[in-house]
PDB file of C-alpha atoms in Angstrom:
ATOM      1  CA  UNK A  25     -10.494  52.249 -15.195  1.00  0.00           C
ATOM      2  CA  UNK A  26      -8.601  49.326 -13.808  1.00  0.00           C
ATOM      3  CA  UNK A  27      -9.072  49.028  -9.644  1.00  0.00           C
ATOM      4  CA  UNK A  28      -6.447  50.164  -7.385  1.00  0.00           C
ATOM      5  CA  UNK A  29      -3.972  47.954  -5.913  1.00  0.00           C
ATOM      6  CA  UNK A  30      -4.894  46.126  -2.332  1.00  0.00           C
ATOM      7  CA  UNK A  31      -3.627  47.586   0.709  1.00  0.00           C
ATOM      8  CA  UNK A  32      -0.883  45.981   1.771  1.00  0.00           C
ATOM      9  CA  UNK A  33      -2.747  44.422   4.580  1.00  0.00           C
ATOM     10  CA  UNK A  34      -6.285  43.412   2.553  1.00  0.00           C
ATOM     11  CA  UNK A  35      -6.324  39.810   1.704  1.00  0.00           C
ATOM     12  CA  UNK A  36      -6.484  39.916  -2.605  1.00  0.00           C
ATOM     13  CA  UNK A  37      -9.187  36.924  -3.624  1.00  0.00           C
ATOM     14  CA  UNK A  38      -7.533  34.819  -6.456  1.00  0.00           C
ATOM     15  CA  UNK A  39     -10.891  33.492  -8.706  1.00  0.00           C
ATOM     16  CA  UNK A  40      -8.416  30.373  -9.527  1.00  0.00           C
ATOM     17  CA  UNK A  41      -7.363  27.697  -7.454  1.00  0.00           C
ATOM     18  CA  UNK A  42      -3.885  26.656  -7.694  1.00  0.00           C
ATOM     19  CA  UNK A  43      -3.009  23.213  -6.907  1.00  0.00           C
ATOM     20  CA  UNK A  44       0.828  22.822  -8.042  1.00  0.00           C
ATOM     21  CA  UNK A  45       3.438  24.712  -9.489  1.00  0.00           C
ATOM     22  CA  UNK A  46       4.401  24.278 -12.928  1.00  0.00           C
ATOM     23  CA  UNK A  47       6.884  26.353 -14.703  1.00  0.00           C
ATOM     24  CA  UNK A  48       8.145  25.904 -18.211  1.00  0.00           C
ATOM     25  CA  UNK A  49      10.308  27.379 -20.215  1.00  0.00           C
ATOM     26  CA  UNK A  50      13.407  26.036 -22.570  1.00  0.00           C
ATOM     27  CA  UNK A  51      17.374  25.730 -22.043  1.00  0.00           C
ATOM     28  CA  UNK A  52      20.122  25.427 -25.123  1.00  0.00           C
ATOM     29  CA  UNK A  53      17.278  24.962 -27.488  1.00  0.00           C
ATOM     30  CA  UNK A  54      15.869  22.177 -25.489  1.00  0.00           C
ATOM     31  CA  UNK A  55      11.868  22.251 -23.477  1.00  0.00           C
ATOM     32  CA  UNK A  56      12.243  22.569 -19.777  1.00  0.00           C
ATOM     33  CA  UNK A  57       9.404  22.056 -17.503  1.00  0.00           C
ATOM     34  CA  UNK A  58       9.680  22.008 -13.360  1.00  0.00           C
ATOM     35  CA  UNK A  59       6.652  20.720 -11.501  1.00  0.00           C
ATOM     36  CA  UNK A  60       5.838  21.272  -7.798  1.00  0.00           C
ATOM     37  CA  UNK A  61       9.115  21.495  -5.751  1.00  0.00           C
ATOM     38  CA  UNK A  62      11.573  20.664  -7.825  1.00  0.00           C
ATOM     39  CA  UNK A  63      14.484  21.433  -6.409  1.00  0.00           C
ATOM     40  CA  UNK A  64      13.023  20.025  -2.786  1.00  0.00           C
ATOM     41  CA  UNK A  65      13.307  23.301  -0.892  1.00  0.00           C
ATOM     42  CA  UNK A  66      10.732  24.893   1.616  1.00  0.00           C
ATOM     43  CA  UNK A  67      10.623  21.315   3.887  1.00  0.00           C
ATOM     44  CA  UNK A  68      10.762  21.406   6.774  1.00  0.00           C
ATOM     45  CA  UNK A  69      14.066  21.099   8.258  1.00  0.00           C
ATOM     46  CA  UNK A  70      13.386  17.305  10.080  1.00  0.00           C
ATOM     47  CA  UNK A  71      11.702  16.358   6.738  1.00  0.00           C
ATOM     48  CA  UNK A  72      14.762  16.856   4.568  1.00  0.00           C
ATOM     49  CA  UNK A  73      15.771  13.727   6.222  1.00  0.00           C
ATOM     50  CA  UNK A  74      13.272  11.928   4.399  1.00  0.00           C
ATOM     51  CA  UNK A  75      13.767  13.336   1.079  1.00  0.00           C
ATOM     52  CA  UNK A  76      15.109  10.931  -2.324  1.00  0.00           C
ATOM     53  CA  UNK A  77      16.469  12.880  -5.145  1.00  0.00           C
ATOM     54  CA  UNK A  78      16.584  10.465  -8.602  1.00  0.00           C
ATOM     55  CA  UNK A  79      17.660  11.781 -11.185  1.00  0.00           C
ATOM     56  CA  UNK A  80      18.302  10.304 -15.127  1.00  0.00           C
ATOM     57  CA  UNK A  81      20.258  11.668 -18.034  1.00  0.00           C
ATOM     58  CA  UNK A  82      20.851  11.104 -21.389  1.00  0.00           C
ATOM     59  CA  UNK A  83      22.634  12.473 -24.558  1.00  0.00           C
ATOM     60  CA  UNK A  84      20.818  11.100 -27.869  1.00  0.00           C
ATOM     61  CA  UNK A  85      18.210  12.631 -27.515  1.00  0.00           C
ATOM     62  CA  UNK A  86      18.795  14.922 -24.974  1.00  0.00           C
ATOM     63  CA  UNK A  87      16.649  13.794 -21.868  1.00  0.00           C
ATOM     64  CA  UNK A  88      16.907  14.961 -18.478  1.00  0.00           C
ATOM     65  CA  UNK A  89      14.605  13.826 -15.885  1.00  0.00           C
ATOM     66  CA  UNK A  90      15.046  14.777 -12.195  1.00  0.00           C
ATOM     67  CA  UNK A  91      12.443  13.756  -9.411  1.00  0.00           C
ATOM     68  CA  UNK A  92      12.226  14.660  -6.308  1.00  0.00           C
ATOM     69  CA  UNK A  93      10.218  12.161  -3.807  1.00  0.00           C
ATOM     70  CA  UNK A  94       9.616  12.817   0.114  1.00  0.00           C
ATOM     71  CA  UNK A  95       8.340   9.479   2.252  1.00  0.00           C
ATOM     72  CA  UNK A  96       8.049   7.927  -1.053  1.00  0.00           C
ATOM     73  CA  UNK A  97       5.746  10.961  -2.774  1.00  0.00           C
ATOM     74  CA  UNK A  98       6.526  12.360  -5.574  1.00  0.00           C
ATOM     75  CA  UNK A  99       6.721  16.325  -4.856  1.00  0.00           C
ATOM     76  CA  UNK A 100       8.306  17.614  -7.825  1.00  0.00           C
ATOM     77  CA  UNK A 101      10.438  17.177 -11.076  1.00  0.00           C
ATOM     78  CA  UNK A 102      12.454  19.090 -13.300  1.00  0.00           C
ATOM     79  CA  UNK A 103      11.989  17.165 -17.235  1.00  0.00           C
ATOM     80  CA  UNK A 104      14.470  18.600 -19.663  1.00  0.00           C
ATOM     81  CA  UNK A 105      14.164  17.480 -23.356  1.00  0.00           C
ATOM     82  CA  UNK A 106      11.226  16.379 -25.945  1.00  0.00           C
ATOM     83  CA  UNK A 107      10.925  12.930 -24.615  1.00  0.00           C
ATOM     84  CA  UNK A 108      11.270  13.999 -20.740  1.00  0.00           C
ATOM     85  CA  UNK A 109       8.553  16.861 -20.812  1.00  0.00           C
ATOM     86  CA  UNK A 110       6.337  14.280 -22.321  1.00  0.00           C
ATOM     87  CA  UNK A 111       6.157  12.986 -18.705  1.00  0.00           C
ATOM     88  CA  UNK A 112       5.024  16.088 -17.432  1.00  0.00           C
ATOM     89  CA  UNK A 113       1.168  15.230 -17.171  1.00  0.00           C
ATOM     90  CA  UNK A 114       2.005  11.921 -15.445  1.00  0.00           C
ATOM     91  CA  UNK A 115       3.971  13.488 -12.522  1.00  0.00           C
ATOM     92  CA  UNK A 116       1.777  16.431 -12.332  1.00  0.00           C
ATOM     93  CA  UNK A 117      -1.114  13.638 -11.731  1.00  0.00           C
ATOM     94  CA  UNK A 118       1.625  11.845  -9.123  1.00  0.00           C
ATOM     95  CA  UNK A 119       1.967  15.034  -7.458  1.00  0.00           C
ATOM     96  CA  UNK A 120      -1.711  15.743  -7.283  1.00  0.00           C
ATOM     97  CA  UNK A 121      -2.749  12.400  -5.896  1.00  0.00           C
ATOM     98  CA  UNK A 122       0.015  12.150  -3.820  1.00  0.00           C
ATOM     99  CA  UNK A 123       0.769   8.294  -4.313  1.00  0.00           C
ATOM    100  CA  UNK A 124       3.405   6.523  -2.692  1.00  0.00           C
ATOM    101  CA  UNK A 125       6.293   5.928  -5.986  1.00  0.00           C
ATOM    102  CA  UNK A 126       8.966   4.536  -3.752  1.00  0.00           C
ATOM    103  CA  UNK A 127       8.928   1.199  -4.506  1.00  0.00           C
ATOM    104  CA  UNK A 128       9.350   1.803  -8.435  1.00  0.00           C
ATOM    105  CA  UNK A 129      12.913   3.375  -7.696  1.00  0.00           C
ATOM    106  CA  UNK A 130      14.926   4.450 -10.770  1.00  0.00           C
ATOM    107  CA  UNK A 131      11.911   3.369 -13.072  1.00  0.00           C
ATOM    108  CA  UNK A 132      10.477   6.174 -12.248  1.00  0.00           C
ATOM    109  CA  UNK A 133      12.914   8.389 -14.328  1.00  0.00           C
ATOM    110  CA  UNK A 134      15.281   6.333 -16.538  1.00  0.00           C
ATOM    111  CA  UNK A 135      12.744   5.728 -19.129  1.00  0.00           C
ATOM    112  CA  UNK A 136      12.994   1.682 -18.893  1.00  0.00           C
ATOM    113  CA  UNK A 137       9.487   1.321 -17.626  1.00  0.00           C
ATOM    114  CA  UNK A 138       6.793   3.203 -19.655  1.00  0.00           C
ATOM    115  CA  UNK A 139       5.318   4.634 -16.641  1.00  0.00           C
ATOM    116  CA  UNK A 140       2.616   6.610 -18.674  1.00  0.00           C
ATOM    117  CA  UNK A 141       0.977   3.204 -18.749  1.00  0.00           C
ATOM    118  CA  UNK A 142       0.420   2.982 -15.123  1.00  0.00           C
ATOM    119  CA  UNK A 143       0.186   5.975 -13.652  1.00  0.00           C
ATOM    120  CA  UNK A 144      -1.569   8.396 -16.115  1.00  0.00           C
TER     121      UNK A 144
END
């Protein structure tokens, strides 16, 4: 029989460690996946001051790319379309190592630079 639910005040061990948030999931036929904090909420009010939203968008093919970078760190993205969600292991391992991206500006999501190349 399956165990009973914690107590509302027990601490409930997780066996995996999570280290970012990834959702996906797909919008008007297209792939959508958000990494970390995508939308750049949950800061801390005095570090919303330090927070750089760039975003790129396309039509043919659909791509939608939308990162979200605090003191220069990437700390999330939402990548909507074939060619955008192929970036999704690259900004997961931007996230994760928490390099400074600043200096690479729009690069970073308008698809000019293959970015794959460097920071995969």
């Amino acid at each position: 029989p399956p165990s009973p639910p914690a107590a509302v005040d027990e601490e409930v061990h997780v066996p995996v460690g999570l280290e970012l948030f990834v959702h996906t999931t797909s919008f008007a036929g297209q792939p959508v996946v958000m990494l970390g904090r995508h939308d750049g909420r949950h800061l801390d009010r005095c570090d919303t001051d330090s927070l750089q939203t760039l975003v790129s968008e396309q039509h043919d093919p659909p791509r939608f790319v939308r990162a979200t970078l605090h003191d220069g760190k990437l700390i999330g993205a939402c990548l909507i379309g074939m060619e955008a969600v192929s970036l999704a292991e690259t900004f997961e391992n931007l996230i994760l190592s928490e390099l400074n991206v600043g200096h690479v500006g729009a690069a970073l999501v308008d698809g000019s630079e293959d970015i794959e190349d460097y920071f995969d």
